[in-house]
XYZ file of C-alpha atoms in Angstrom:
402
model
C 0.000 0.000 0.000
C 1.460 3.147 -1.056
C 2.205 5.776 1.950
C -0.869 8.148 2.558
C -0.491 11.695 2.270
C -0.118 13.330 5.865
C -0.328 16.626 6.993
C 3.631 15.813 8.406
C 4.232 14.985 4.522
C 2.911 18.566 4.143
C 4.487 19.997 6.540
C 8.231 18.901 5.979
C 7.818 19.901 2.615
C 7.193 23.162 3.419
C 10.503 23.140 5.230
C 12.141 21.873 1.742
C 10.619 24.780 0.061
C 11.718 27.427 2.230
C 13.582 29.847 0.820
C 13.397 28.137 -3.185
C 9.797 29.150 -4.007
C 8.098 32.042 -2.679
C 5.670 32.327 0.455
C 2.925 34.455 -2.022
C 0.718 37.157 -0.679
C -2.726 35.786 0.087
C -4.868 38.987 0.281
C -8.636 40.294 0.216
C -9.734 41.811 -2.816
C -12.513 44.043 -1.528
C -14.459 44.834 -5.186
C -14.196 40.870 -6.183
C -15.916 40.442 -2.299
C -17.864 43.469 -3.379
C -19.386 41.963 -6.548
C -19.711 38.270 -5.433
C -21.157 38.702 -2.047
C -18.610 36.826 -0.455
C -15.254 37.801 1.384
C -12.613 36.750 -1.203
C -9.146 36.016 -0.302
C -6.752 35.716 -3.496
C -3.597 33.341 -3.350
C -1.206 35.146 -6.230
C 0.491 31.868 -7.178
C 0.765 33.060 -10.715
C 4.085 35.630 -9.026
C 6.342 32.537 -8.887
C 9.606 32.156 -10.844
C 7.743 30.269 -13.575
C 4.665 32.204 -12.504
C 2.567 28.677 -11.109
C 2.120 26.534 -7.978
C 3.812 23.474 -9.877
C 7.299 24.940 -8.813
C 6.411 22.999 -5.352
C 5.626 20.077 -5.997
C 8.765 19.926 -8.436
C 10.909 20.791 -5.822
C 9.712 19.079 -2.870
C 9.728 15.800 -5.619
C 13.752 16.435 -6.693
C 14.636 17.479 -2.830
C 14.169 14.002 -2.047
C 16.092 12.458 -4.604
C 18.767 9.822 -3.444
C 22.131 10.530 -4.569
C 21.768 7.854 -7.288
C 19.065 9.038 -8.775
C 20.397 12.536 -8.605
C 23.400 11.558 -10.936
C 20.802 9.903 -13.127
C 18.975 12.300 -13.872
C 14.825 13.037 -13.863
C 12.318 12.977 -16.317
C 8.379 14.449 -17.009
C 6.147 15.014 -19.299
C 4.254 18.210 -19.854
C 3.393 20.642 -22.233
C 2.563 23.735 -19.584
C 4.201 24.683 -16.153
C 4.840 21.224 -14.960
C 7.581 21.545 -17.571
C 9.027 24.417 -16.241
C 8.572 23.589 -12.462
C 10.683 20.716 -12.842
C 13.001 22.293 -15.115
C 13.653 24.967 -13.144
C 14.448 23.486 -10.092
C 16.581 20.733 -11.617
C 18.823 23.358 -13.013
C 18.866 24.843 -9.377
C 20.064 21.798 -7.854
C 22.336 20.891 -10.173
C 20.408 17.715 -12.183
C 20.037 16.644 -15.670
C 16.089 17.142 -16.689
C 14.236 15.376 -19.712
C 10.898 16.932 -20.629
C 8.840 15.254 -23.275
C 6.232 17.394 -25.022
C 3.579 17.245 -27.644
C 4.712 18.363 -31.091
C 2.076 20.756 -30.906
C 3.552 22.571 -28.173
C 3.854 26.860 -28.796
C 7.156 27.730 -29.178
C 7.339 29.733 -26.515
C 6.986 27.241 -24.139
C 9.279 24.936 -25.997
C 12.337 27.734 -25.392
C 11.397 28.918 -22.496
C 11.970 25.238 -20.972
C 15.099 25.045 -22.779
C 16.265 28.196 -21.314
C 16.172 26.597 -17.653
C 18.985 24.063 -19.383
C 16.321 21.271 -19.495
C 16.866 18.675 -22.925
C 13.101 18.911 -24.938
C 12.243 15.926 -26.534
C 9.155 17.122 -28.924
C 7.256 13.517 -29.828
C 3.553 12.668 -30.441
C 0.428 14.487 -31.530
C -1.452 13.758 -28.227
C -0.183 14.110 -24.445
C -1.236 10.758 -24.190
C 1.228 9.712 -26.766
C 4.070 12.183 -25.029
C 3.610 10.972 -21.774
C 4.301 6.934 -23.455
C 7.510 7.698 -25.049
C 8.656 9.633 -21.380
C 7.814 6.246 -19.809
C 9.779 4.530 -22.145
C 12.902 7.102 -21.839
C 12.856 6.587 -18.271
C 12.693 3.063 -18.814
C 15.835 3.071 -20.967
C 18.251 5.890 -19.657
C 17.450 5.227 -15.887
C 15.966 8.460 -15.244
C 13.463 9.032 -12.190
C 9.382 9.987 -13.404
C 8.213 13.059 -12.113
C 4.694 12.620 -12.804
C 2.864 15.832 -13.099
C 0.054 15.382 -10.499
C 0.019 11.187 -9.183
C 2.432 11.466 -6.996
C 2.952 11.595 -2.647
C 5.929 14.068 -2.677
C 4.527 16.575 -6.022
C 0.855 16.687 -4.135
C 2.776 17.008 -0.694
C 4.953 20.055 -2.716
C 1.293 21.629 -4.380
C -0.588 21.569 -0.329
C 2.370 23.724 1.329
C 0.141 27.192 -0.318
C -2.775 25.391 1.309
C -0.843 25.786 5.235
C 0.341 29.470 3.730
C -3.297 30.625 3.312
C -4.386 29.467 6.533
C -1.120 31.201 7.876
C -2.430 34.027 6.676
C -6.047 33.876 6.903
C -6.694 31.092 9.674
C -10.770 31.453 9.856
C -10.988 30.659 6.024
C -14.439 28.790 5.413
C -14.169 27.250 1.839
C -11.280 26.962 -0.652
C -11.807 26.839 -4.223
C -9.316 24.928 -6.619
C -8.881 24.163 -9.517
C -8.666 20.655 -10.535
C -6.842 19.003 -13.298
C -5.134 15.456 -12.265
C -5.916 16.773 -8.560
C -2.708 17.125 -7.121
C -3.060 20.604 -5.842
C -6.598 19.843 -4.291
C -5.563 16.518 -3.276
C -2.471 18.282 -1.173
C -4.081 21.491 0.043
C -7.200 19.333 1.296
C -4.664 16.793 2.941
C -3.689 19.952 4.853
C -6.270 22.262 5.026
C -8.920 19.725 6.770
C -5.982 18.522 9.287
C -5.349 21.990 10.215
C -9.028 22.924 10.320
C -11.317 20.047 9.914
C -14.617 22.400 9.422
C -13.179 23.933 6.485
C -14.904 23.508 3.227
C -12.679 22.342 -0.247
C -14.882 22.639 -3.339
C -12.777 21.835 -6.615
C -13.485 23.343 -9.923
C -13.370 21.677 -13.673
C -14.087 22.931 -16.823
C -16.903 21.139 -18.364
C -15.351 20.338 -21.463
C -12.840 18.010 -19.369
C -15.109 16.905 -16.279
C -12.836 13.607 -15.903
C -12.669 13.866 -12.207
C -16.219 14.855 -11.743
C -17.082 12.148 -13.666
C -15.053 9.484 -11.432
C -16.152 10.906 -8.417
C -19.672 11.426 -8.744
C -20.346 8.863 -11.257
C -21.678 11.036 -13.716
C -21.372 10.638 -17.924
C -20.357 14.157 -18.776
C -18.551 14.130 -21.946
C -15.337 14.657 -22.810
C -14.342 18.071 -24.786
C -11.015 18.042 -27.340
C -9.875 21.768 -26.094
C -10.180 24.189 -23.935
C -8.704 27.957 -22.784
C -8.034 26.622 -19.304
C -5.605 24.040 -20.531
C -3.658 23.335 -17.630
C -6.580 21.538 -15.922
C -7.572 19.804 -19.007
C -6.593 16.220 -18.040
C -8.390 12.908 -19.642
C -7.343 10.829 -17.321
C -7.644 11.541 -13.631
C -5.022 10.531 -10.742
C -5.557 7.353 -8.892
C -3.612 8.743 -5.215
C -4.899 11.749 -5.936
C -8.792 10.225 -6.541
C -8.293 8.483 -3.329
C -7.523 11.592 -1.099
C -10.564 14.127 -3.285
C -13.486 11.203 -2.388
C -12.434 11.070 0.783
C -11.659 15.309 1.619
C -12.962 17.584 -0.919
C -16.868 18.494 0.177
C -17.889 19.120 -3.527
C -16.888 19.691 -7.235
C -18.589 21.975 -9.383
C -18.318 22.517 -13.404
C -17.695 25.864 -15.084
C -18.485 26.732 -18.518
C -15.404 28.387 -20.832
C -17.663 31.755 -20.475
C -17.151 32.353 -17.285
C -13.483 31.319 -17.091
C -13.128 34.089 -19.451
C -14.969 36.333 -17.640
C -13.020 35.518 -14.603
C -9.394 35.992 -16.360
C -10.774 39.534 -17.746
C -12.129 40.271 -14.035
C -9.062 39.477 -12.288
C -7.164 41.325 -14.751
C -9.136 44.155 -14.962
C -9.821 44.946 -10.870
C -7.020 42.770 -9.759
C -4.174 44.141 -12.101
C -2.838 40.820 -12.625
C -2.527 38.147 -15.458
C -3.690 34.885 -14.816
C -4.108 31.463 -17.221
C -7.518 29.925 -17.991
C -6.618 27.380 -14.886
C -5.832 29.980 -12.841
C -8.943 31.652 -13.382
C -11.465 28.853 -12.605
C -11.772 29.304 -8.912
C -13.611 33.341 -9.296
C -15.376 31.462 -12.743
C -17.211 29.018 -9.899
C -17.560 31.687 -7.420
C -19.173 33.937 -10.527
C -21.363 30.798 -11.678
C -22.702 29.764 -8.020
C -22.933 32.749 -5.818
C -25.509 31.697 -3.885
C -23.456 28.695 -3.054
C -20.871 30.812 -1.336
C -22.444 34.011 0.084
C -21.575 35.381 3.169
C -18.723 32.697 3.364
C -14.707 33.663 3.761
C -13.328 32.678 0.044
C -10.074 31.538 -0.628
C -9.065 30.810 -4.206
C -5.799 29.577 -5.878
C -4.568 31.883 -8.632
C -2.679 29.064 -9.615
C -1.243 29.964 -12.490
C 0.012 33.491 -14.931
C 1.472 31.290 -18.212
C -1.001 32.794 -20.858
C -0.497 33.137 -25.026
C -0.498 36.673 -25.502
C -2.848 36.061 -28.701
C -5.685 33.951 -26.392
C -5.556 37.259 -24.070
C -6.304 39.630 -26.807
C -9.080 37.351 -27.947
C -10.682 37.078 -24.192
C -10.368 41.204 -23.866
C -11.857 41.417 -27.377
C -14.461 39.541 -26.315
C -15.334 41.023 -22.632
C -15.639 44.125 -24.149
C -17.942 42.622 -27.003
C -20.185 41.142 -23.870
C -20.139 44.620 -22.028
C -21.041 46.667 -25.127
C -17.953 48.122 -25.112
C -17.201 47.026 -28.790
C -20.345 47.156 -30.578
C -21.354 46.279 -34.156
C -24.041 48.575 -35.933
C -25.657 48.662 -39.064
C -26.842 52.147 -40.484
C -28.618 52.218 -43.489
C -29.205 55.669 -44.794
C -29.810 57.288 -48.747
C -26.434 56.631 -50.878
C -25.510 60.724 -51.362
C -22.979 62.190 -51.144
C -21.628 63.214 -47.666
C -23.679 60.797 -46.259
C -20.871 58.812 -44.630
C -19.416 62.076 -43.314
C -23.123 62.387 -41.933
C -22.712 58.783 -39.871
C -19.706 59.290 -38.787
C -20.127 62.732 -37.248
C -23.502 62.007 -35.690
C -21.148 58.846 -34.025
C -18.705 61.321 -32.818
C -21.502 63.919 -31.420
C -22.804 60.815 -29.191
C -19.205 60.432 -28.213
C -18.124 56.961 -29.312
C -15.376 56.526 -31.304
C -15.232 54.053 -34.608
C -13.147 51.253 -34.954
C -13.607 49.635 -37.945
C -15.809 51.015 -40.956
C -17.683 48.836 -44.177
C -19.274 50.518 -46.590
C -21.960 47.619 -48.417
C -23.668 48.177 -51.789
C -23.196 45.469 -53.628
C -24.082 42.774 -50.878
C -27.046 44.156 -49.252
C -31.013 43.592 -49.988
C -32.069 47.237 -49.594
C -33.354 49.131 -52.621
C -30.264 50.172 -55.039
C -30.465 53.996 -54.095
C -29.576 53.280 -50.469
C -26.258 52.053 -48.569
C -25.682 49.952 -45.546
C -22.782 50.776 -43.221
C -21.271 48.078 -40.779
C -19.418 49.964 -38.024
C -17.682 48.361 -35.353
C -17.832 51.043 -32.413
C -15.613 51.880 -28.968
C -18.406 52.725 -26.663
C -19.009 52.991 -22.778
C -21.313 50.418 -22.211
C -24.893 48.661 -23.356
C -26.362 52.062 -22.565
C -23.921 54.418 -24.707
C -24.789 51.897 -27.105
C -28.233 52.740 -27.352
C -27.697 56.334 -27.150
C -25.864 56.004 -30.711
C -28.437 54.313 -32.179
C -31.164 57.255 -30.870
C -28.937 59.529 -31.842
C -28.439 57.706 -36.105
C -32.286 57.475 -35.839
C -33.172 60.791 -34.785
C -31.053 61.601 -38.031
C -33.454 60.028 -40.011
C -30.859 57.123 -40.491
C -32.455 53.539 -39.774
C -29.773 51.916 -37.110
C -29.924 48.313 -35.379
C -27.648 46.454 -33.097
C -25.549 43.083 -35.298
C-alpha cells in the first residue's frame, strides 16, 4: 500500500521549500468580495519564478532524490508549467532534466523550458502519446518519473500554499481549486482539513474536461477536445490523488469556458494581474454559483500566470464585445454624397469613437439607391450603445444592433 499523504508529509515539505519558491501574498480583494457577495481572499500563485504553484511540488519531488538518482537524472512530461517547475528546479540543484512534449507545443513554451537548461524531446500528436515515449525514456536511460500530479511528494509540494493561506487567513471557510489530475486539491485538502477540519474544499473543472467529476460522482459528462483553461484539461484523472478528493474535498462543481473568461478579464481588470484559464477557474465558480458561497470567507488559488499573448487579446476582445464596449451597428441611410461624413459625425456627437468602418452596396437587400454601413464602435457600455443608435435614428438614419 502506497504511503498516505499526511499533513507531516505537508508539513516537511514546506521546510524543503523554504527559501526556493516564494511564500505568495494571500490577500482580500474588496471589489471581487464586493461583486460576489462573499469575502474573497486571493492566493497570487501566478508571481512565482515560472509564474505557477507546480514549482512545489517539483521541488519538494527532486529534494528528495537519493544521490543515485540525482546523478541519473529526472524525467516528465508536460506541455505547460509542470515543464518548467521541474526544469527549473533541476537546473537549481544541479540535475540533468528530460521533458517530453507534444509536437504541438507553442514555441514559446518549448524555449522557455530550454532556457532553464532542461533537454526537450518534442514527440507525439497527443499528451497521451508524449507521456508513453517519457515512460519509455525513463525506462531506458534510468531516469526518475516526475509525474505531473500522481504522486505523494509533487501533491505534498502543491498543499504547502494550502498551510500558507491558513497562515495568513486562519478562519478561512471554503477553498476553491482548480482541478486538473488533482494534485493541488488533493495536497491542500490533505492539509487544510488537518489543520481545520470544518473547512470547506470545493474543486473546480471545466466542463469540457469533467474527468474527475465524472469518477467521483459517477456522472457521464462528456469529454471536450480543447479548452482555454488548458492546464486543468486532463483525460485521465489521478488514482492517489482520486483516493484523497473522495475522501476530503466536500464538492466539485463545473464551469463553462464563459465564465473562465470572464473571470481571467475580471481578475485582470480589478485585480491588475494576469492569470491562465486554470488559474482563473476558482472566481469562474464563485461567478457561476454565488448563492453557493455568500456570506462565506473565500479563498481561491490563482494558480497559475502562463497565458499566449494572442488567447488574451481574444478574451479582452471579447469582454468588451459582452459589455457593449465594442459594438457592431448597421446604419442604413440614402447613398448621397456626404452621407458617410453624416454617420460618422452624428457617431462622434454621441461620443463613441469608430473602430472599424464597411461601406456595403453590392451585398445588401435594400433598394439600389440606399447604402448599408457596418461599423464596429468603442463605446461605454450597453447604454452608450443605445444612445448612438437614438442619436443615427433621430437623423433620419435607420440603425440596429448586429
Amino acid at each position: 500500500m502506497a504511503p498516505m499523504l499526511t499533513l507531516q508529509n505537508i508539513q516537511d515539505a514546506a521546510v524543503r521549500l523554504r527559501g526556493h519558491v516564494l511564500d505568495t501574498p494571500c490577500v482580500e480583494s474588496k471589489t471581487l468580495s464586493q461583486i460576489v457577495g462573499a469575502q474573497v481572499f486571493l492566493k497570487f500563485e501566478n508571481l512565482q519564478f515560472t509564474a505557477s504553484f507546480k514549482e512545489r511540488g517539483a521541488c519538494n519531488k527532486l529534494s528528495q532524490l537519493s544521490p543515485e538518482e540525482q546523478q541519473r537524472g529526472v524525467i516528465a512530461m508536460s506541455a505547460g508549467n509542470h515543464a518548467q517547475g521541474v526544469a527549473y528546479h533541476a537546473q537549481r540543484l544541479g540535475l540533468h532534466a528530460v521533458i517530453v512534449m507534444p509536437r504541438f507545443t507553442p514555441g514559446v513554451k518549448v524555449e522557455r523550458t530550454r532556457g532553464f537548461g532542461a533537454e526537450v524531446v518534442l514527440h507525439g500528436d497527443t499528451l497521451e502519446e508524449s507521456r508513453a515515449h517519457a515512460y519509455a525514456l525513463a525506462e531506458e536511460r534510468g531516469l526518475t518519473f516526475v509525474h505531473p500530479y500522481d504522486d505523494e511528494a509533487v501533491a505534498a509540494g502543491q498543499g504547502t500554499l494550502g498551510l500558507e493561506m491558513l497562515q495568513a487567513v486562519p478562519d478561512l471557510d471554503t477553498l476553491i481549486i482548480a482541478v486538473g489530475g488533482g494534485g493541488l486539491i488533493s495536497g491542500v485538502a490533505t492539509g487544510a482539513k488537518a489543520i481545520r477540519p470544518g473547512i470547506e474544499i470545493v474543486g473546480v473543472q471545466t466542463a469540457r474536461f469533467p474527468a474527475m467529476v465524472n469518477a467521483i460522482k459517477g456522472t457521464q459528462h462528456p469529454q471536450g477536445t480543447s479548452t482555454i483553461a488548458e492546464g486543468i484539461a486532463v483525460g485521465t484523472p489521478g488514482t492517489i490523488t482520486r483516493e484523497v478528493i473522495a475522501r476530503l474535498v466536500d464538492d466539485l462543481v463545473l464551469v463553462q469556458e464563459g465564465d473562465i473568461e470572464q473571470a481571467v478579464l475580471m481578475l485582470l481588470e480589478i485585480e491588475k494581474t494576469l492569470v491562465e484559464g486554470a488559474g482563473a477557474a476558482g472566481l469562474a465558480a464563485l461567478v457561476r454559483y454565488p448563492e453557493r458561497f455568500r456570506g462565506k470567507k473565500v479563498g481561491l488559488v490563482l494558480c497559475g500566470g502562463n497565458i499566449d499573448p494572442l488567447l488574451l487579446a481574444a478574451i479582452i476582445e471579447r469582454g468588451m464585445v459582452r459589455s457593449g464596449r465594442l459594438a457592431r451597428i448597421k446604419v442604413s441611410a440614402r447613398d448621397i454624397p456626404g452621407v458617410l461624413a453624416r454617420i460618422t459625425a452624428t457617431v462622434a456627437e454621441a461620443g463613441a469613437n469608430i473602430e472599424e468602418v464597411h461601406h456595403q452596396r453590392a451585398f445588401t437587400m435594400l433598394a439600389a439607391q440606399n447604402v448599408e454601413i457596418e461599423l464596429v464602435l468603442q463605446t461605454r457600455g450597453k447604454a452608450h450603445v443605445q444612445q448612438v443608435l437614438e442619436q443615427l435614428r433621430a437623423a433620419h438614419m435607420e440603425a440596429d444592433l448586429i
